[in-house]
């Protein structure tokens, strides 16, 4: 029995809708297991811009740092698209990742048997897929200097810098090996070492760290090939470790293996307070319509429990409740299948809740 302080940022678009379902399930889990989750809401993204003029107010940073874990919804939308770069909702998210020193982003892509037909990829290719995409989150081209826009006319240019230091590569690659030890003992390091110096250093460090883990098989793949292999034969992968932008792209691709981006959760760790969010965005096109799939948000809770609060049994309960819902033929629109019942956001949250209580 314990008391945990959870900071909550619902954000924009479908963020608040799926956030409500997440908290409902979290509090029910608390009641079931004898924990108290005290939640405090903070602003970030577009909602923060509207209220305070900046995408990440100081109060938010302070509050989040003072909690045990952060549950995050999604941010952004057309309303704020034309803001200057440093005032866009996304800038708030990136600043928060940096502030929390959340350098490791875990994005598990697990194909549930019940959903093998929901993907656009053949069921026989997908069945049994279970990949952990480990994305470096506070370095690379997202943060590299110099960056900017300069000049005028035809020579006006935009530029960014892809840069990785050895210590940044070493810690994420080491985490990949440690995670692989508890899985199928395979690490695939993804880079573009045939073209980029940053990737050459990445690969050298991966090989060096790999020597500490002789039990784990290390392979290397260029990112273009990895993008192809992920849909050709996803089962060949166990843990994929890669830099910030490659991980951004490959994790969206991996989400489609599972049927929908509405299923995927992520954990950003490494610093003092873990940061947990679905990988989907704010989906402004369906916001406020009760169409969003809350399962990524509810799955995010299980990562928060596992990696943020070290409550493994509780994390497994959430996963079991999600599996039950799928086994009972309940779906949201994004994962609809013939013969299944389509539910709205709230109904899906309720369905998970009922099954959780019954476990
Ligand atoms: C993600 C998102 C973010 C990213 C955006 C919203 C800045 O795509 O978490 O994958 O690029 O990291
Ligand atoms: Mg992304």
mmCIF file with all atom_site columns, C-alpha atoms in Angstrom, residues 94-295:
data_model
loop_
_atom_site.group_PDB
_atom_site.id
_atom_site.type_symbol
_atom_site.label_atom_id
_atom_site.label_alt_id
_atom_site.label_comp_id
_atom_site.label_asym_id
_atom_site.label_entity_id
_atom_site.label_seq_id
_atom_site.pdbx_PDB_ins_code
_atom_site.Cartn_x
_atom_site.Cartn_y
_atom_site.Cartn_z
_atom_site.occupancy
_atom_site.B_iso_or_equiv
_atom_site.pdbx_formal_charge
_atom_site.auth_seq_id
_atom_site.auth_comp_id
_atom_site.auth_asym_id
_atom_site.auth_atom_id
_atom_site.pdbx_PDB_model_num
ATOM 1   C CA . UNK A 1 94  ? 10.571  18.665  -26.418 1.00 0.00 ? 94  UNK A CA 1
ATOM 2   C CA . UNK A 1 95  ? 11.475  21.050  -23.595 1.00 0.00 ? 95  UNK A CA 1
ATOM 3   C CA . UNK A 1 96  ? 9.705   18.802  -21.110 1.00 0.00 ? 96  UNK A CA 1
ATOM 4   C CA . UNK A 1 97  ? 11.653  15.755  -22.332 1.00 0.00 ? 97  UNK A CA 1
ATOM 5   C CA . UNK A 1 98  ? 14.872  17.733  -21.856 1.00 0.00 ? 98  UNK A CA 1
ATOM 6   C CA . UNK A 1 99  ? 13.835  19.146  -18.458 1.00 0.00 ? 99  UNK A CA 1
ATOM 7   C CA . UNK A 1 100 ? 13.054  15.652  -17.195 1.00 0.00 ? 100 UNK A CA 1
ATOM 8   C CA . UNK A 1 101 ? 16.243  14.289  -18.774 1.00 0.00 ? 101 UNK A CA 1
ATOM 9   C CA . UNK A 1 102 ? 14.069  11.573  -20.299 1.00 0.00 ? 102 UNK A CA 1
ATOM 10  C CA . UNK A 1 103 ? 16.707  10.247  -22.678 1.00 0.00 ? 103 UNK A CA 1
ATOM 11  C CA . UNK A 1 104 ? 15.275  6.777   -23.189 1.00 0.00 ? 104 UNK A CA 1
ATOM 12  C CA . UNK A 1 105 ? 11.963  6.283   -24.940 1.00 0.00 ? 105 UNK A CA 1
ATOM 13  C CA . UNK A 1 106 ? 10.504  2.774   -24.829 1.00 0.00 ? 106 UNK A CA 1
ATOM 14  C CA . UNK A 1 107 ? 7.866   2.029   -27.436 1.00 0.00 ? 107 UNK A CA 1
ATOM 15  C CA . UNK A 1 108 ? 6.699   -1.565  -27.226 1.00 0.00 ? 108 UNK A CA 1
ATOM 16  C CA . UNK A 1 109 ? 4.859   -2.817  -30.333 1.00 0.00 ? 109 UNK A CA 1
ATOM 17  C CA . UNK A 1 110 ? 3.012   -5.985  -29.426 1.00 0.00 ? 110 UNK A CA 1
ATOM 18  C CA . UNK A 1 111 ? 0.577   -7.610  -31.816 1.00 0.00 ? 111 UNK A CA 1
ATOM 19  C CA . UNK A 1 112 ? -2.387  -9.017  -29.893 1.00 0.00 ? 112 UNK A CA 1
ATOM 20  C CA . UNK A 1 113 ? -3.666  -12.260 -31.447 1.00 0.00 ? 113 UNK A CA 1
ATOM 21  C CA . UNK A 1 114 ? -7.161  -10.746 -31.442 1.00 0.00 ? 114 UNK A CA 1
ATOM 22  C CA . UNK A 1 115 ? -5.989  -7.905  -33.687 1.00 0.00 ? 115 UNK A CA 1
ATOM 23  C CA . UNK A 1 116 ? -3.928  -9.751  -36.302 1.00 0.00 ? 116 UNK A CA 1
ATOM 24  C CA . UNK A 1 117 ? -6.718  -9.152  -38.803 1.00 0.00 ? 117 UNK A CA 1
ATOM 25  C CA . UNK A 1 118 ? -7.061  -5.465  -37.952 1.00 0.00 ? 118 UNK A CA 1
ATOM 26  C CA . UNK A 1 119 ? -3.751  -4.545  -39.573 1.00 0.00 ? 119 UNK A CA 1
ATOM 27  C CA . UNK A 1 120 ? -3.269  -3.971  -43.287 1.00 0.00 ? 120 UNK A CA 1
ATOM 28  C CA . UNK A 1 121 ? -0.436  -6.531  -43.168 1.00 0.00 ? 121 UNK A CA 1
ATOM 29  C CA . UNK A 1 122 ? -1.027  -10.268 -43.581 1.00 0.00 ? 122 UNK A CA 1
ATOM 30  C CA . UNK A 1 123 ? -1.872  -12.071 -40.313 1.00 0.00 ? 123 UNK A CA 1
ATOM 31  C CA . UNK A 1 124 ? 0.753   -14.786 -40.854 1.00 0.00 ? 124 UNK A CA 1
ATOM 32  C CA . UNK A 1 125 ? 3.447   -12.119 -41.072 1.00 0.00 ? 125 UNK A CA 1
ATOM 33  C CA . UNK A 1 126 ? 2.259   -10.416 -37.899 1.00 0.00 ? 126 UNK A CA 1
ATOM 34  C CA . UNK A 1 127 ? 1.252   -13.163 -35.513 1.00 0.00 ? 127 UNK A CA 1
ATOM 35  C CA . UNK A 1 128 ? 3.613   -13.288 -32.545 1.00 0.00 ? 128 UNK A CA 1
ATOM 36  C CA . UNK A 1 129 ? 5.294   -9.934  -33.232 1.00 0.00 ? 129 UNK A CA 1
ATOM 37  C CA . UNK A 1 130 ? 6.669   -8.375  -30.048 1.00 0.00 ? 130 UNK A CA 1
ATOM 38  C CA . UNK A 1 131 ? 9.168   -5.588  -30.585 1.00 0.00 ? 131 UNK A CA 1
ATOM 39  C CA . UNK A 1 132 ? 10.605  -3.070  -28.149 1.00 0.00 ? 132 UNK A CA 1
ATOM 40  C CA . UNK A 1 133 ? 11.631  0.065   -30.005 1.00 0.00 ? 133 UNK A CA 1
ATOM 41  C CA . UNK A 1 134 ? 14.089  1.985   -27.871 1.00 0.00 ? 134 UNK A CA 1
ATOM 42  C CA . UNK A 1 135 ? 14.457  5.541   -29.136 1.00 0.00 ? 135 UNK A CA 1
ATOM 43  C CA . UNK A 1 136 ? 17.067  8.033   -27.928 1.00 0.00 ? 136 UNK A CA 1
ATOM 44  C CA . UNK A 1 137 ? 14.976  11.046  -26.946 1.00 0.00 ? 137 UNK A CA 1
ATOM 45  C CA . UNK A 1 138 ? 17.043  14.034  -25.870 1.00 0.00 ? 138 UNK A CA 1
ATOM 46  C CA . UNK A 1 139 ? 19.724  14.202  -28.547 1.00 0.00 ? 139 UNK A CA 1
ATOM 47  C CA . UNK A 1 140 ? 20.287  13.922  -32.286 1.00 0.00 ? 140 UNK A CA 1
ATOM 48  C CA . UNK A 1 141 ? 18.836  16.235  -34.886 1.00 0.00 ? 141 UNK A CA 1
ATOM 49  C CA . UNK A 1 142 ? 15.952  17.282  -32.615 1.00 0.00 ? 142 UNK A CA 1
ATOM 50  C CA . UNK A 1 143 ? 18.325  19.196  -30.369 1.00 0.00 ? 143 UNK A CA 1
ATOM 51  C CA . UNK A 1 144 ? 21.600  19.532  -32.318 1.00 0.00 ? 144 UNK A CA 1
ATOM 52  C CA . UNK A 1 145 ? 23.188  22.935  -32.870 1.00 0.00 ? 145 UNK A CA 1
ATOM 53  C CA . UNK A 1 146 ? 23.487  24.842  -35.113 1.00 0.00 ? 146 UNK A CA 1
ATOM 54  C CA . UNK A 1 147 ? 19.924  24.999  -36.335 1.00 0.00 ? 147 UNK A CA 1
ATOM 55  C CA . UNK A 1 148 ? 17.899  27.713  -37.919 1.00 0.00 ? 148 UNK A CA 1
ATOM 56  C CA . UNK A 1 149 ? 16.711  29.499  -41.010 1.00 0.00 ? 149 UNK A CA 1
ATOM 57  C CA . UNK A 1 150 ? 18.974  32.021  -42.746 1.00 0.00 ? 150 UNK A CA 1
ATOM 58  C CA . UNK A 1 151 ? 19.169  34.185  -45.816 1.00 0.00 ? 151 UNK A CA 1
ATOM 59  C CA . UNK A 1 152 ? 16.678  35.416  -48.358 1.00 0.00 ? 152 UNK A CA 1
ATOM 60  C CA . UNK A 1 153 ? 15.529  34.511  -51.839 1.00 0.00 ? 153 UNK A CA 1
ATOM 61  C CA . UNK A 1 154 ? 16.622  31.311  -53.558 1.00 0.00 ? 154 UNK A CA 1
ATOM 62  C CA . UNK A 1 155 ? 19.572  30.822  -51.196 1.00 0.00 ? 155 UNK A CA 1
ATOM 63  C CA . UNK A 1 156 ? 17.429  31.081  -48.051 1.00 0.00 ? 156 UNK A CA 1
ATOM 64  C CA . UNK A 1 157 ? 18.022  27.858  -46.159 1.00 0.00 ? 157 UNK A CA 1
ATOM 65  C CA . UNK A 1 158 ? 16.807  25.828  -43.219 1.00 0.00 ? 158 UNK A CA 1
ATOM 66  C CA . UNK A 1 159 ? 19.340  23.667  -41.380 1.00 0.00 ? 159 UNK A CA 1
ATOM 67  C CA . UNK A 1 160 ? 19.609  21.225  -38.490 1.00 0.00 ? 160 UNK A CA 1
ATOM 68  C CA . UNK A 1 161 ? 22.424  19.180  -37.055 1.00 0.00 ? 161 UNK A CA 1
ATOM 69  C CA . UNK A 1 162 ? 22.457  15.449  -36.403 1.00 0.00 ? 162 UNK A CA 1
ATOM 70  C CA . UNK A 1 163 ? 24.974  14.975  -33.590 1.00 0.00 ? 163 UNK A CA 1
ATOM 71  C CA . UNK A 1 164 ? 25.607  12.232  -31.036 1.00 0.00 ? 164 UNK A CA 1
ATOM 72  C CA . UNK A 1 165 ? 28.215  12.100  -28.302 1.00 0.00 ? 165 UNK A CA 1
ATOM 73  C CA . UNK A 1 166 ? 29.575  8.773   -27.115 1.00 0.00 ? 166 UNK A CA 1
ATOM 74  C CA . UNK A 1 167 ? 27.995  9.056   -23.650 1.00 0.00 ? 167 UNK A CA 1
ATOM 75  C CA . UNK A 1 168 ? 24.538  9.566   -25.154 1.00 0.00 ? 168 UNK A CA 1
ATOM 76  C CA . UNK A 1 169 ? 24.891  6.504   -27.356 1.00 0.00 ? 169 UNK A CA 1
ATOM 77  C CA . UNK A 1 170 ? 26.489  4.376   -24.682 1.00 0.00 ? 170 UNK A CA 1
ATOM 78  C CA . UNK A 1 171 ? 23.708  4.772   -22.110 1.00 0.00 ? 171 UNK A CA 1
ATOM 79  C CA . UNK A 1 172 ? 20.848  4.059   -24.520 1.00 0.00 ? 172 UNK A CA 1
ATOM 80  C CA . UNK A 1 173 ? 22.589  1.101   -26.119 1.00 0.00 ? 173 UNK A CA 1
ATOM 81  C CA . UNK A 1 174 ? 23.409  -0.324  -22.689 1.00 0.00 ? 174 UNK A CA 1
ATOM 82  C CA . UNK A 1 175 ? 19.747  -0.008  -21.729 1.00 0.00 ? 175 UNK A CA 1
ATOM 83  C CA . UNK A 1 176 ? 18.819  -1.881  -24.925 1.00 0.00 ? 176 UNK A CA 1
ATOM 84  C CA . UNK A 1 177 ? 21.054  -4.795  -23.916 1.00 0.00 ? 177 UNK A CA 1
ATOM 85  C CA . UNK A 1 178 ? 19.662  -4.830  -20.392 1.00 0.00 ? 178 UNK A CA 1
ATOM 86  C CA . UNK A 1 179 ? 16.103  -4.923  -21.717 1.00 0.00 ? 179 UNK A CA 1
ATOM 87  C CA . UNK A 1 180 ? 17.023  -7.654  -24.210 1.00 0.00 ? 180 UNK A CA 1
ATOM 88  C CA . UNK A 1 181 ? 18.355  -9.831  -21.357 1.00 0.00 ? 181 UNK A CA 1
ATOM 89  C CA . UNK A 1 182 ? 14.762  -10.083 -20.074 1.00 0.00 ? 182 UNK A CA 1
ATOM 90  C CA . UNK A 1 183 ? 13.409  -10.828 -23.567 1.00 0.00 ? 183 UNK A CA 1
ATOM 91  C CA . UNK A 1 184 ? 14.674  -12.788 -26.586 1.00 0.00 ? 184 UNK A CA 1
ATOM 92  C CA . UNK A 1 185 ? 18.267  -11.568 -26.174 1.00 0.00 ? 185 UNK A CA 1
ATOM 93  C CA . UNK A 1 186 ? 18.517  -9.816  -29.538 1.00 0.00 ? 186 UNK A CA 1
ATOM 94  C CA . UNK A 1 187 ? 19.436  -6.183  -30.144 1.00 0.00 ? 187 UNK A CA 1
ATOM 95  C CA . UNK A 1 188 ? 19.272  -4.565  -33.570 1.00 0.00 ? 188 UNK A CA 1
ATOM 96  C CA . UNK A 1 189 ? 21.006  -1.197  -33.660 1.00 0.00 ? 189 UNK A CA 1
ATOM 97  C CA . UNK A 1 190 ? 19.624  0.965   -36.461 1.00 0.00 ? 190 UNK A CA 1
ATOM 98  C CA . UNK A 1 191 ? 21.753  3.689   -38.068 1.00 0.00 ? 191 UNK A CA 1
ATOM 99  C CA . UNK A 1 192 ? 22.816  5.196   -41.370 1.00 0.00 ? 192 UNK A CA 1
ATOM 100 C CA . UNK A 1 193 ? 26.512  4.469   -40.952 1.00 0.00 ? 193 UNK A CA 1
ATOM 101 C CA . UNK A 1 194 ? 27.045  4.201   -44.714 1.00 0.00 ? 194 UNK A CA 1
ATOM 102 C CA . UNK A 1 195 ? 26.433  7.960   -45.013 1.00 0.00 ? 195 UNK A CA 1
ATOM 103 C CA . UNK A 1 196 ? 26.488  9.757   -41.635 1.00 0.00 ? 196 UNK A CA 1
ATOM 104 C CA . UNK A 1 197 ? 29.456  10.281  -39.304 1.00 0.00 ? 197 UNK A CA 1
ATOM 105 C CA . UNK A 1 198 ? 27.082  10.484  -36.329 1.00 0.00 ? 198 UNK A CA 1
ATOM 106 C CA . UNK A 1 199 ? 25.934  6.977   -37.243 1.00 0.00 ? 199 UNK A CA 1
ATOM 107 C CA . UNK A 1 200 ? 29.502  5.739   -37.627 1.00 0.00 ? 200 UNK A CA 1
ATOM 108 C CA . UNK A 1 201 ? 30.204  6.732   -34.029 1.00 0.00 ? 201 UNK A CA 1
ATOM 109 C CA . UNK A 1 202 ? 26.844  5.232   -33.015 1.00 0.00 ? 202 UNK A CA 1
ATOM 110 C CA . UNK A 1 203 ? 27.794  1.885   -34.540 1.00 0.00 ? 203 UNK A CA 1
ATOM 111 C CA . UNK A 1 204 ? 31.294  1.849   -32.998 1.00 0.00 ? 204 UNK A CA 1
ATOM 112 C CA . UNK A 1 205 ? 29.842  2.502   -29.543 1.00 0.00 ? 205 UNK A CA 1
ATOM 113 C CA . UNK A 1 206 ? 27.142  -0.145  -30.033 1.00 0.00 ? 206 UNK A CA 1
ATOM 114 C CA . UNK A 1 207 ? 29.796  -2.732  -30.882 1.00 0.00 ? 207 UNK A CA 1
ATOM 115 C CA . UNK A 1 208 ? 31.900  -1.735  -27.873 1.00 0.00 ? 208 UNK A CA 1
ATOM 116 C CA . UNK A 1 209 ? 28.987  -1.892  -25.407 1.00 0.00 ? 209 UNK A CA 1
ATOM 117 C CA . UNK A 1 210 ? 27.870  -5.150  -27.010 1.00 0.00 ? 210 UNK A CA 1
ATOM 118 C CA . UNK A 1 211 ? 31.087  -6.811  -25.801 1.00 0.00 ? 211 UNK A CA 1
ATOM 119 C CA . UNK A 1 212 ? 29.785  -6.421  -22.219 1.00 0.00 ? 212 UNK A CA 1
ATOM 120 C CA . UNK A 1 213 ? 26.771  -8.564  -23.149 1.00 0.00 ? 213 UNK A CA 1
ATOM 121 C CA . UNK A 1 214 ? 28.044  -11.735 -24.817 1.00 0.00 ? 214 UNK A CA 1
ATOM 122 C CA . UNK A 1 215 ? 24.678  -13.452 -24.113 1.00 0.00 ? 215 UNK A CA 1
ATOM 123 C CA . UNK A 1 216 ? 22.888  -10.976 -26.396 1.00 0.00 ? 216 UNK A CA 1
ATOM 124 C CA . UNK A 1 217 ? 23.099  -11.152 -30.205 1.00 0.00 ? 217 UNK A CA 1
ATOM 125 C CA . UNK A 1 218 ? 23.833  -7.713  -31.660 1.00 0.00 ? 218 UNK A CA 1
ATOM 126 C CA . UNK A 1 219 ? 23.024  -6.873  -35.277 1.00 0.00 ? 219 UNK A CA 1
ATOM 127 C CA . UNK A 1 220 ? 23.190  -3.608  -37.203 1.00 0.00 ? 220 UNK A CA 1
ATOM 128 C CA . UNK A 1 221 ? 20.809  -2.360  -39.846 1.00 0.00 ? 221 UNK A CA 1
ATOM 129 C CA . UNK A 1 222 ? 20.654  0.750   -41.979 1.00 0.00 ? 222 UNK A CA 1
ATOM 130 C CA . UNK A 1 223 ? 17.484  2.665   -41.282 1.00 0.00 ? 223 UNK A CA 1
ATOM 131 C CA . UNK A 1 224 ? 16.114  2.357   -44.814 1.00 0.00 ? 224 UNK A CA 1
ATOM 132 C CA . UNK A 1 225 ? 16.499  -1.419  -44.683 1.00 0.00 ? 225 UNK A CA 1
ATOM 133 C CA . UNK A 1 226 ? 15.001  -1.503  -41.171 1.00 0.00 ? 226 UNK A CA 1
ATOM 134 C CA . UNK A 1 227 ? 11.917  0.330   -42.457 1.00 0.00 ? 227 UNK A CA 1
ATOM 135 C CA . UNK A 1 228 ? 11.532  -2.365  -45.098 1.00 0.00 ? 228 UNK A CA 1
ATOM 136 C CA . UNK A 1 229 ? 12.296  -5.329  -42.808 1.00 0.00 ? 229 UNK A CA 1
ATOM 137 C CA . UNK A 1 230 ? 9.742   -4.143  -40.240 1.00 0.00 ? 230 UNK A CA 1
ATOM 138 C CA . UNK A 1 231 ? 6.881   -4.788  -42.640 1.00 0.00 ? 231 UNK A CA 1
ATOM 139 C CA . UNK A 1 232 ? 8.529   -7.690  -44.496 1.00 0.00 ? 232 UNK A CA 1
ATOM 140 C CA . UNK A 1 233 ? 9.256   -9.819  -41.442 1.00 0.00 ? 233 UNK A CA 1
ATOM 141 C CA . UNK A 1 234 ? 8.616   -8.043  -38.125 1.00 0.00 ? 234 UNK A CA 1
ATOM 142 C CA . UNK A 1 235 ? 9.171   -11.209 -36.075 1.00 0.00 ? 235 UNK A CA 1
ATOM 143 C CA . UNK A 1 236 ? 12.917  -11.056 -36.770 1.00 0.00 ? 236 UNK A CA 1
ATOM 144 C CA . UNK A 1 237 ? 13.137  -8.157  -34.274 1.00 0.00 ? 237 UNK A CA 1
ATOM 145 C CA . UNK A 1 238 ? 13.317  -8.215  -30.499 1.00 0.00 ? 238 UNK A CA 1
ATOM 146 C CA . UNK A 1 239 ? 14.837  -4.923  -29.275 1.00 0.00 ? 239 UNK A CA 1
ATOM 147 C CA . UNK A 1 240 ? 15.525  -2.143  -31.776 1.00 0.00 ? 240 UNK A CA 1
ATOM 148 C CA . UNK A 1 241 ? 17.736  0.682   -30.513 1.00 0.00 ? 241 UNK A CA 1
ATOM 149 C CA . UNK A 1 242 ? 18.159  3.845   -32.515 1.00 0.00 ? 242 UNK A CA 1
ATOM 150 C CA . UNK A 1 243 ? 18.537  7.618   -32.475 1.00 0.00 ? 243 UNK A CA 1
ATOM 151 C CA . UNK A 1 244 ? 15.845  10.241  -32.035 1.00 0.00 ? 244 UNK A CA 1
ATOM 152 C CA . UNK A 1 245 ? 14.579  10.836  -35.555 1.00 0.00 ? 245 UNK A CA 1
ATOM 153 C CA . UNK A 1 246 ? 14.985  7.272   -36.823 1.00 0.00 ? 246 UNK A CA 1
ATOM 154 C CA . UNK A 1 247 ? 13.104  6.090   -33.731 1.00 0.00 ? 247 UNK A CA 1
ATOM 155 C CA . UNK A 1 248 ? 10.354  8.641   -34.320 1.00 0.00 ? 248 UNK A CA 1
ATOM 156 C CA . UNK A 1 249 ? 9.775   7.281   -37.803 1.00 0.00 ? 249 UNK A CA 1
ATOM 157 C CA . UNK A 1 250 ? 10.234  3.559   -37.120 1.00 0.00 ? 250 UNK A CA 1
ATOM 158 C CA . UNK A 1 251 ? 7.959   3.609   -34.073 1.00 0.00 ? 251 UNK A CA 1
ATOM 159 C CA . UNK A 1 252 ? 5.067   5.016   -36.104 1.00 0.00 ? 252 UNK A CA 1
ATOM 160 C CA . UNK A 1 253 ? 5.706   2.293   -38.646 1.00 0.00 ? 253 UNK A CA 1
ATOM 161 C CA . UNK A 1 254 ? 5.817   -0.362  -35.928 1.00 0.00 ? 254 UNK A CA 1
ATOM 162 C CA . UNK A 1 255 ? 2.508   0.904   -34.570 1.00 0.00 ? 255 UNK A CA 1
ATOM 163 C CA . UNK A 1 256 ? 0.786   -0.085  -37.799 1.00 0.00 ? 256 UNK A CA 1
ATOM 164 C CA . UNK A 1 257 ? 1.850   -3.678  -37.212 1.00 0.00 ? 257 UNK A CA 1
ATOM 165 C CA . UNK A 1 258 ? -0.334  -3.675  -34.125 1.00 0.00 ? 258 UNK A CA 1
ATOM 166 C CA . UNK A 1 259 ? -3.382  -2.562  -36.095 1.00 0.00 ? 259 UNK A CA 1
ATOM 167 C CA . UNK A 1 260 ? -3.536  1.069   -35.056 1.00 0.00 ? 260 UNK A CA 1
ATOM 168 C CA . UNK A 1 261 ? -1.470  3.876   -33.609 1.00 0.00 ? 261 UNK A CA 1
ATOM 169 C CA . UNK A 1 262 ? -4.360  4.066   -31.138 1.00 0.00 ? 262 UNK A CA 1
ATOM 170 C CA . UNK A 1 263 ? -2.928  0.977   -29.409 1.00 0.00 ? 263 UNK A CA 1
ATOM 171 C CA . UNK A 1 264 ? 0.629   2.075   -28.670 1.00 0.00 ? 264 UNK A CA 1
ATOM 172 C CA . UNK A 1 265 ? 1.994   3.383   -25.399 1.00 0.00 ? 265 UNK A CA 1
ATOM 173 C CA . UNK A 1 266 ? 5.401   4.803   -24.567 1.00 0.00 ? 266 UNK A CA 1
ATOM 174 C CA . UNK A 1 267 ? 7.620   5.398   -21.563 1.00 0.00 ? 267 UNK A CA 1
ATOM 175 C CA . UNK A 1 268 ? 10.298  8.086   -21.450 1.00 0.00 ? 268 UNK A CA 1
ATOM 176 C CA . UNK A 1 269 ? 12.768  7.426   -18.686 1.00 0.00 ? 269 UNK A CA 1
ATOM 177 C CA . UNK A 1 270 ? 16.347  8.020   -17.633 1.00 0.00 ? 270 UNK A CA 1
ATOM 178 C CA . UNK A 1 271 ? 15.797  11.068  -15.440 1.00 0.00 ? 271 UNK A CA 1
ATOM 179 C CA . UNK A 1 272 ? 14.340  11.410  -11.945 1.00 0.00 ? 272 UNK A CA 1
ATOM 180 C CA . UNK A 1 273 ? 10.669  11.440  -13.057 1.00 0.00 ? 273 UNK A CA 1
ATOM 181 C CA . UNK A 1 274 ? 9.367   9.148   -15.795 1.00 0.00 ? 274 UNK A CA 1
ATOM 182 C CA . UNK A 1 275 ? 7.139   10.493  -18.495 1.00 0.00 ? 275 UNK A CA 1
ATOM 183 C CA . UNK A 1 276 ? 4.408   8.259   -19.932 1.00 0.00 ? 276 UNK A CA 1
ATOM 184 C CA . UNK A 1 277 ? 2.367   8.952   -23.055 1.00 0.00 ? 277 UNK A CA 1
ATOM 185 C CA . UNK A 1 278 ? 0.521   7.251   -25.878 1.00 0.00 ? 278 UNK A CA 1
ATOM 186 C CA . UNK A 1 279 ? 2.477   7.542   -29.123 1.00 0.00 ? 279 UNK A CA 1
ATOM 187 C CA . UNK A 1 280 ? -0.527  8.868   -31.029 1.00 0.00 ? 280 UNK A CA 1
ATOM 188 C CA . UNK A 1 281 ? -0.911  12.578  -31.509 1.00 0.00 ? 281 UNK A CA 1
ATOM 189 C CA . UNK A 1 282 ? -3.793  14.883  -30.632 1.00 0.00 ? 282 UNK A CA 1
ATOM 190 C CA . UNK A 1 283 ? -5.886  13.801  -33.685 1.00 0.00 ? 283 UNK A CA 1
ATOM 191 C CA . UNK A 1 284 ? -7.748  17.123  -33.985 1.00 0.00 ? 284 UNK A CA 1
ATOM 192 C CA . UNK A 1 285 ? -9.953  15.687  -36.759 1.00 0.00 ? 285 UNK A CA 1
ATOM 193 C CA . UNK A 1 286 ? -11.749 13.383  -34.323 1.00 0.00 ? 286 UNK A CA 1
ATOM 194 C CA . UNK A 1 287 ? -11.373 15.411  -31.111 1.00 0.00 ? 287 UNK A CA 1
ATOM 195 C CA . UNK A 1 288 ? -14.442 15.815  -28.931 1.00 0.00 ? 288 UNK A CA 1
ATOM 196 C CA . UNK A 1 289 ? -16.397 13.134  -30.798 1.00 0.00 ? 289 UNK A CA 1
ATOM 197 C CA . UNK A 1 290 ? -15.830 10.169  -28.489 1.00 0.00 ? 290 UNK A CA 1
ATOM 198 C CA . UNK A 1 291 ? -14.224 8.283   -31.385 1.00 0.00 ? 291 UNK A CA 1
ATOM 199 C CA . UNK A 1 292 ? -10.664 8.055   -30.061 1.00 0.00 ? 292 UNK A CA 1
ATOM 200 C CA . UNK A 1 293 ? -9.265  4.742   -28.920 1.00 0.00 ? 293 UNK A CA 1
ATOM 201 C CA . UNK A 1 294 ? -8.352  5.058   -25.214 1.00 0.00 ? 294 UNK A CA 1
ATOM 202 C CA . UNK A 1 295 ? -6.394  1.781   -25.186 1.00 0.00 ? 295 UNK A CA 1
#
